[in-house]
């Protein structure tokens, strides 16, 4: 049953919720017993090693390794497919491994090509 | 000579007393009684000594020693106990706290320092408690223009995600919070939350150092997730299951590290990167970007992130033990429960307590399994902590090159080793197992 299958995971959610319920009071208690002084507006500036910060905190930032994020989106999904195959490997006939070899070859080849392209800085 | 209470008036004392009694009774009626009704109505009460556990029996359990152990045992069978205490939050937090202390002490010894020494009589053993008290009494400073709700929620969410990760780790046979068929995929799903929480916290702080640190953390966690995922199909192939308890149980003869050492090494290195530990601690590089994405977190918020980090460390070490080192399997070194105690009860001088029902509170397998698991986990945690005292930090491009070229190549080699072992007949049906 779908409901039972989903119900198995309720303990994970319970654990998540318990951590939230148990840890949020730590922040609340800390806020209650700790001093709060708004003496100086400089105190609430972002930390920049003693300097008064200039410019925006959230700026456009050149992420020099952007292709890796793009590669992650593709290969994360492909890697998860391997688990569907791996967990049923003992039940399927041996000949069914051949298409999977093709899949692995495509995956490996594509990854090598993407890595080669990501090394060529001039093209992106 | 001073008087203790110069303005004491008996009438006001009685009035305050009555006030307090009134409020206690009011709260009891408005909250306590409905709580009892809800528990009786919703929660399934256990049958103990042939009678259903009513509030009267539950509240008078101290008076009847024959009811104490069954009540405790019934409580230990509930999901709530598992989530709160044993394989769940309490156990993991205890191990995490121990890890923090051992790390500080061990790093000090590696670098010929003393480490925590004065807090507590023996070797600074109360240092952690002192640090907790210090953190909880410190002011929480939120930077101006920060996105306040997200900034407040991020540390709590970090701990909660780490706790959800802990939920999947089986500690002893049958002792796991979430015994699910797709446990390994669940672990991957939970690991996927950490980069999001990190980048949310970094972005909401509206400060430059957290922003750079958050982006570094995002890159590192995301790009090492691929080798992490690719290093484990070998174990899944040899086991034929994604259930972590079944994977641990399948290693009763050989731990998989014997056959898949390449996968174990790749998994260990990716584990270090996911945990942001030296040599991969670029997101928190203190000599470059103050404290990375933790820069603006102050007081208890920082404490919560620390707790979450070490919970995550325990969960990863436990995952390594379950997948490669055989989980709870090991030699039976815990002695069995003495039989005469079950039959005759306890005799201490003139006092004789009759045979108590439900006395073996834990089975021998569970105690031994827990001991084995904790010993192996402590060993893995030691090897996770060790590089911090030995290695320098590596550059971002070296990190990404390592993750994408070398570790993924080795992970593919690992898949083919597992396939070869299966098809050569060494393992699997007709093989060693």
Coordinates of N, CA and C in Angstrom, one line a residue, chain B residues 214-364:
Chain B
X214 N 29.3 30.5 1.8 CA 28.2 29.7 1.5 C 28.3 29.2 0.0
X215 N 28.8 30.0 -0.9 CA 29.0 29.6 -2.2 C 30.0 28.4 -2.3
X216 N 31.1 28.6 -1.5 CA 32.1 27.5 -1.5 C 31.5 26.2 -1.0
X217 N 30.7 26.4 0.1 CA 30.0 25.2 0.7 C 29.1 24.5 -0.3
X218 N 28.4 25.3 -1.1 CA 27.5 24.8 -2.1 C 28.3 24.0 -3.1
X219 N 29.3 24.6 -3.7 CA 30.1 23.9 -4.7 C 30.7 22.6 -4.1
X220 N 31.2 22.7 -2.9 CA 31.9 21.5 -2.4 C 30.9 20.4 -2.1
X221 N 29.8 20.7 -1.4 CA 28.9 19.6 -1.1 C 28.2 19.0 -2.4
X222 N 27.9 19.9 -3.3 CA 27.2 19.5 -4.5 C 28.1 18.6 -5.4
X223 N 29.4 19.1 -5.5 CA 30.2 18.3 -6.5 C 30.7 17.0 -5.8
X224 N 30.7 16.9 -4.5 CA 31.2 15.7 -3.9 C 30.0 14.7 -3.7
X225 N 28.8 15.2 -4.0 CA 27.6 14.3 -3.9 C 27.7 13.2 -4.9
X226 N 28.2 13.6 -6.1 CA 28.3 12.6 -7.2 C 29.2 11.4 -6.9
X227 N 30.5 11.7 -6.5 CA 31.3 10.5 -6.1 C 30.7 9.8 -4.9
X228 N 30.1 10.5 -4.0 CA 29.4 9.8 -2.8 C 28.4 8.9 -3.3
X229 N 27.5 9.3 -4.3 CA 26.5 8.4 -4.7 C 27.1 7.3 -5.6
X230 N 28.1 7.6 -6.4 CA 28.6 6.6 -7.3 C 29.5 5.6 -6.5
X231 N 30.0 5.9 -5.3 CA 30.8 4.9 -4.6 C 30.0 3.8 -3.9
X232 N 28.7 3.9 -3.9 CA 27.9 3.0 -3.1 C 27.2 1.9 -3.9
X233 N 27.0 2.0 -5.2 CA 26.3 1.0 -5.9 C 26.9 -0.4 -5.8
X234 N 28.3 -0.4 -5.6 CA 28.9 -1.7 -5.3 C 28.3 -2.5 -4.2
X235 N 28.1 -1.8 -3.1 CA 27.6 -2.4 -1.9 C 26.1 -2.8 -2.2
X236 N 25.4 -2.0 -2.9 CA 24.0 -2.3 -3.2 C 23.9 -3.5 -4.1
X237 N 24.8 -3.6 -5.1 CA 24.8 -4.8 -5.9 C 25.1 -6.1 -5.2
X238 N 26.1 -6.0 -4.3 CA 26.4 -7.3 -3.6 C 25.4 -7.7 -2.6
X239 N 24.6 -6.7 -2.1 CA 23.6 -7.0 -1.1 C 22.3 -7.2 -1.7
X240 N 22.0 -6.5 -2.8 CA 20.7 -6.7 -3.5 C 19.6 -6.0 -2.7
X241 N 19.9 -5.0 -1.9 CA 18.9 -4.3 -1.1 C 19.4 -2.9 -0.8
X242 N 18.4 -2.0 -0.6 CA 18.7 -0.6 -0.3 C 18.4 -0.3 1.2
X243 N 17.9 -1.4 1.9 CA 17.5 -1.2 3.3 C 18.8 -1.3 4.1
X244 N 19.1 -0.2 4.9 CA 20.4 -0.2 5.6 C 20.5 -1.3 6.7
X245 N 19.4 -1.7 7.3 CA 19.5 -2.8 8.2 C 19.8 -4.1 7.5
X246 N 19.3 -4.3 6.3 CA 19.6 -5.6 5.6 C 21.0 -5.5 5.1
X247 N 21.5 -4.3 4.7 CA 22.9 -4.2 4.3 C 23.8 -4.6 5.5
X248 N 23.5 -4.1 6.7 CA 24.3 -4.4 7.8 C 24.3 -5.9 8.2
X249 N 23.1 -6.4 8.1 CA 22.9 -7.9 8.4 C 23.6 -8.8 7.4
X250 N 23.8 -8.3 6.2 CA 24.4 -9.1 5.1 C 25.9 -9.3 5.3
X251 N 26.5 -8.5 6.3 CA 27.9 -8.6 6.4 C 28.3 -9.4 7.6
X252 N 27.5 -10.5 8.0 CA 27.9 -11.2 9.2 C 29.1 -12.0 9.0
X253 N 29.5 -12.3 7.7 CA 30.8 -13.1 7.5 C 31.9 -12.2 7.2
X254 N 31.8 -11.4 6.1 CA 32.8 -10.4 5.7 C 32.2 -9.0 5.7
X255 N 32.9 -8.1 6.2 CA 32.5 -6.7 6.0 C 32.9 -6.3 4.5
X256 N 32.1 -5.5 3.9 CA 32.3 -5.2 2.5 C 33.6 -4.5 2.2
X257 N 34.3 -3.9 3.2 CA 35.5 -3.2 3.0 C 36.6 -4.2 2.5
X258 N 36.4 -5.5 2.8 CA 37.4 -6.5 2.3 C 37.3 -6.6 0.8
X259 N 36.1 -6.5 0.2 CA 36.0 -6.7 -1.2 C 36.0 -5.4 -2.0
X260 N 35.5 -4.3 -1.3 CA 35.4 -3.1 -2.0 C 36.2 -2.0 -1.3
X261 N 37.5 -2.2 -1.2 CA 38.3 -1.2 -0.5 C 38.3 0.2 -1.3
X262 N 38.3 0.1 -2.6 CA 38.3 1.3 -3.4 C 37.1 2.2 -3.1
X263 N 35.9 1.5 -3.1 CA 34.7 2.2 -2.8 C 34.7 2.8 -1.4
X264 N 35.3 2.1 -0.4 CA 35.4 2.6 0.9 C 36.3 3.8 1.0
X265 N 37.4 3.8 0.3 CA 38.3 5.0 0.3 C 37.6 6.2 -0.3
X266 N 36.9 6.0 -1.5 CA 36.3 7.1 -2.1 C 35.2 7.6 -1.2
X267 N 34.4 6.7 -0.6 CA 33.3 7.2 0.3 C 33.9 8.0 1.5
X268 N 35.0 7.5 2.0 CA 35.6 8.2 3.2 C 36.1 9.6 2.8
X269 N 36.7 9.7 1.6 CA 37.2 11.1 1.2 C 36.0 12.0 0.9
X270 N 35.0 11.5 0.2 CA 33.8 12.3 0.0 C 33.1 12.7 1.3
X271 N 33.2 11.8 2.3 CA 32.6 12.1 3.6 C 33.3 13.3 4.2
X272 N 34.7 13.3 4.2 CA 35.4 14.4 4.7 C 35.0 15.7 4.0
X273 N 34.7 15.7 2.7 CA 34.4 16.9 2.0 C 33.0 17.3 2.3
X274 N 32.0 16.4 2.5 CA 30.7 16.7 2.8 C 30.6 17.3 4.2
X275 N 31.5 16.8 5.1 CA 31.5 17.3 6.5 C 32.3 18.6 6.6
X276 N 32.9 19.1 5.5 CA 33.7 20.4 5.6 C 34.8 20.3 6.6
X277 N 35.5 19.2 6.6 CA 36.6 19.0 7.5 C 37.9 19.2 6.8
X278 N 38.9 19.6 7.5 CA 40.3 19.6 6.9 C 40.6 18.3 6.4
X279 N 41.1 18.1 5.1 CA 41.7 19.2 4.3 C 40.7 19.8 3.3
X280 N 39.4 19.6 3.6 CA 38.4 20.2 2.7 C 37.6 21.3 3.4
X281 N 38.1 22.1 4.3 CA 37.3 23.0 5.1 C 37.3 24.4 4.4
X282 N 37.2 24.4 3.1 CA 37.2 25.7 2.4 C 36.0 26.6 2.8
X283 N 34.8 26.0 3.0 CA 33.7 26.9 3.4 C 33.9 27.6 4.7
X284 N 34.8 27.1 5.6 CA 35.1 27.8 6.9 C 36.5 28.2 7.0
X285 N 37.2 28.4 5.9 CA 38.6 28.7 5.9 C 38.9 29.9 6.8
X286 N 39.4 29.7 8.0 CA 39.5 30.9 8.9 C 40.6 31.8 8.6
X287 N 41.6 31.4 7.9 CA 42.6 32.3 7.5 C 42.3 33.2 6.3
X288 N 41.3 32.8 5.6 CA 40.9 33.6 4.3 C 39.6 34.4 4.5
X289 N 38.6 33.7 5.0 CA 37.2 34.3 5.0 C 36.6 34.2 6.4
X290 N 37.4 34.7 7.4 CA 37.0 34.8 8.8 C 36.5 33.4 9.3
X291 N 35.2 33.1 9.1 CA 34.7 31.8 9.5 C 33.7 31.3 8.4
X292 N 33.9 31.8 7.2 CA 33.0 31.3 6.1 C 31.6 31.6 6.4
X293 N 30.7 30.6 6.2 CA 29.3 30.9 6.3 C 28.8 31.0 7.7
X294 N 29.7 30.7 8.7 CA 29.4 30.8 10.1 C 29.7 32.2 10.7
X295 N 30.2 33.1 9.8 CA 30.8 34.4 10.4 C 29.7 35.2 11.2
X296 N 28.5 35.3 10.7 CA 27.6 36.2 11.3 C 26.8 35.5 12.4
X297 N 26.9 34.2 12.6 CA 26.2 33.5 13.6 C 26.9 33.7 14.9
X298 N 26.1 34.1 15.9 CA 26.6 34.4 17.2 C 25.9 33.7 18.3
X299 N 26.5 33.5 19.4 CA 25.9 32.9 20.6 C 25.3 31.5 20.3
X300 N 24.1 31.3 20.7 CA 23.5 29.9 20.7 C 23.3 29.5 19.2
X301 N 23.2 30.4 18.3 CA 23.0 30.0 16.9 C 24.2 29.3 16.4
X302 N 25.4 29.8 16.8 CA 26.7 29.1 16.5 C 26.7 27.7 17.2
X303 N 26.3 27.7 18.4 CA 26.2 26.5 19.2 C 25.4 25.4 18.5
X304 N 24.2 25.8 18.0 CA 23.3 24.9 17.3 C 24.0 24.4 16.0
X305 N 24.6 25.3 15.3 CA 25.3 24.8 14.0 C 26.4 23.8 14.4
X306 N 27.1 24.1 15.5 CA 28.2 23.1 15.9 C 27.5 21.8 16.2
X307 N 26.4 21.8 17.0 CA 25.8 20.5 17.3 C 25.3 19.8 16.0
X308 N 24.8 20.5 15.1 CA 24.3 19.9 13.8 C 25.5 19.3 13.1
X309 N 26.6 20.0 13.1 CA 27.8 19.5 12.3 C 28.3 18.2 12.9
X310 N 28.3 18.1 14.3 CA 28.8 16.9 14.9 C 27.8 15.8 14.8
X311 N 26.5 16.1 14.8 CA 25.5 15.1 14.6 C 25.7 14.5 13.2
X312 N 25.9 15.4 12.2 CA 26.1 14.9 10.9 C 27.4 14.1 10.8
X313 N 28.4 14.5 11.5 CA 29.7 13.7 11.6 C 29.4 12.3 12.1
X314 N 28.6 12.2 13.2 CA 28.3 10.9 13.7 C 27.5 10.1 12.7
X315 N 26.5 10.7 12.1 CA 25.7 10.0 11.1 C 26.5 9.5 9.9
X316 N 27.4 10.3 9.4 CA 28.3 9.8 8.3 C 29.2 8.7 8.8
X317 N 29.7 8.8 10.0 CA 30.6 7.7 10.5 C 29.8 6.4 10.7
X318 N 28.5 6.6 11.2 CA 27.6 5.4 11.3 C 27.3 4.8 10.0
X319 N 27.1 5.7 9.0 CA 26.8 5.2 7.6 C 28.0 4.4 7.1
X320 N 29.2 4.9 7.3 CA 30.4 4.2 6.9 C 30.4 2.8 7.5
X321 N 30.2 2.8 8.8 CA 30.2 1.5 9.6 C 29.2 0.5 9.0
X322 N 28.0 1.0 8.8 CA 26.9 0.2 8.3 C 27.2 -0.4 6.9
X323 N 27.7 0.5 6.1 CA 27.9 0.1 4.7 C 29.1 -0.8 4.5
X324 N 30.2 -0.5 5.2 CA 31.5 -1.1 4.8 C 32.1 -1.9 6.0
X325 N 31.8 -1.6 7.2 CA 32.5 -2.3 8.3 C 31.6 -3.3 9.0
X326 N 30.4 -3.5 8.5 CA 29.6 -4.6 9.1 C 28.7 -4.2 10.2
X327 N 28.5 -2.9 10.4 CA 27.4 -2.5 11.4 C 27.6 -3.1 12.7
X328 N 26.6 -3.8 13.2 CA 26.6 -4.3 14.5 C 27.2 -5.7 14.6
X329 N 27.6 -6.3 13.5 CA 28.2 -7.7 13.5 C 29.6 -7.6 14.2
X330 N 29.8 -8.7 14.9 CA 31.1 -8.8 15.6 C 31.1 -9.9 16.6
X331 N 32.2 -10.2 17.3 CA 32.2 -11.3 18.2 C 31.3 -11.0 19.4
X332 N 30.7 -12.0 20.0 CA 29.7 -11.8 21.1 C 30.6 -11.7 22.4
X333 N 30.7 -10.5 22.9 CA 31.6 -10.3 24.1 C 30.8 -9.9 25.3
X334 N 29.5 -9.5 25.1 CA 28.6 -9.2 26.2 C 28.1 -10.5 26.8
X335 N 28.3 -10.7 28.2 CA 27.8 -12.0 28.8 C 26.3 -12.0 28.8
X336 N 25.7 -13.2 28.7 CA 24.3 -13.4 28.8 C 23.7 -12.9 30.1
X337 N 22.5 -12.6 30.2 CA 21.8 -12.2 31.4 C 21.8 -13.4 32.4
X338 N 22.2 -13.2 33.7 CA 22.3 -14.3 34.6 C 20.9 -14.9 34.8
X339 N 20.8 -16.3 34.6 CA 19.5 -17.0 34.6 C 19.0 -17.0 36.0
X340 N 19.8 -17.2 37.1 CA 19.3 -17.3 38.4 C 18.6 -16.0 38.9
X341 N 19.0 -14.9 38.3 CA 18.4 -13.6 38.6 C 17.0 -13.6 38.1
X342 N 16.8 -14.3 37.0 CA 15.4 -14.3 36.4 C 14.5 -15.3 37.2
X343 N 15.1 -16.4 37.7 CA 14.3 -17.4 38.4 C 14.1 -17.1 39.9
X344 N 15.2 -16.6 40.6 CA 15.1 -16.5 42.0 C 14.9 -15.0 42.5
X345 N 15.1 -14.1 41.6 CA 15.1 -12.7 42.0 C 16.4 -12.3 42.7
X346 N 16.4 -11.1 43.3 CA 17.7 -10.6 43.8 C 17.7 -10.7 45.3
X347 N 18.8 -11.2 45.9 CA 18.9 -11.3 47.3 C 20.0 -10.5 47.8
X348 N 19.7 -9.4 48.6 CA 20.8 -8.6 49.1 C 20.6 -8.6 50.6
X349 N 21.4 -9.4 51.4 CA 21.3 -9.5 52.8 C 19.9 -9.9 53.2
X350 N 19.2 -9.1 54.1 CA 17.9 -9.5 54.5 C 16.8 -9.3 53.5
X351 N 17.1 -8.4 52.5 CA 16.1 -8.1 51.5 C 16.0 -9.1 50.4
X352 N 14.9 -9.5 50.0 CA 14.8 -10.4 48.8 C 13.7 -9.8 47.9
X353 N 14.1 -9.5 46.7 CA 13.1 -9.1 45.7 C 12.8 -10.3 44.9
X354 N 11.5 -10.6 44.8 CA 11.1 -11.8 44.0 C 11.5 -11.6 42.5
X355 N 11.3 -12.7 41.7 CA 11.6 -12.6 40.3 C 10.7 -11.5 39.7
X356 N 11.4 -10.5 39.0 CA 10.7 -9.4 38.4 C 10.3 -9.7 37.0
X357 N 9.1 -9.4 36.7 CA 8.6 -9.7 35.3 C 9.3 -8.7 34.3
X358 N 9.7 -9.2 33.2 CA 10.2 -8.4 32.1 C 11.6 -7.9 32.4
X359 N 12.4 -8.8 33.1 CA 13.7 -8.3 33.6 C 14.8 -8.1 32.5
X360 N 15.0 -9.0 31.6 CA 16.1 -8.7 30.6 C 15.6 -7.5 29.8
X361 N 16.0 -6.3 30.2 CA 15.4 -5.1 29.6 C 15.9 -5.0 28.2
X362 N 17.2 -5.4 27.9 CA 17.7 -5.5 26.6 C 18.2 -6.9 26.3
X363 N 18.0 -7.3 25.1 CA 18.6 -8.7 24.8 C 20.1 -8.6 24.7
X364 N 20.7 -9.8 24.7 CA 22.2 -9.8 24.6 C 22.6 -9.3 23.3

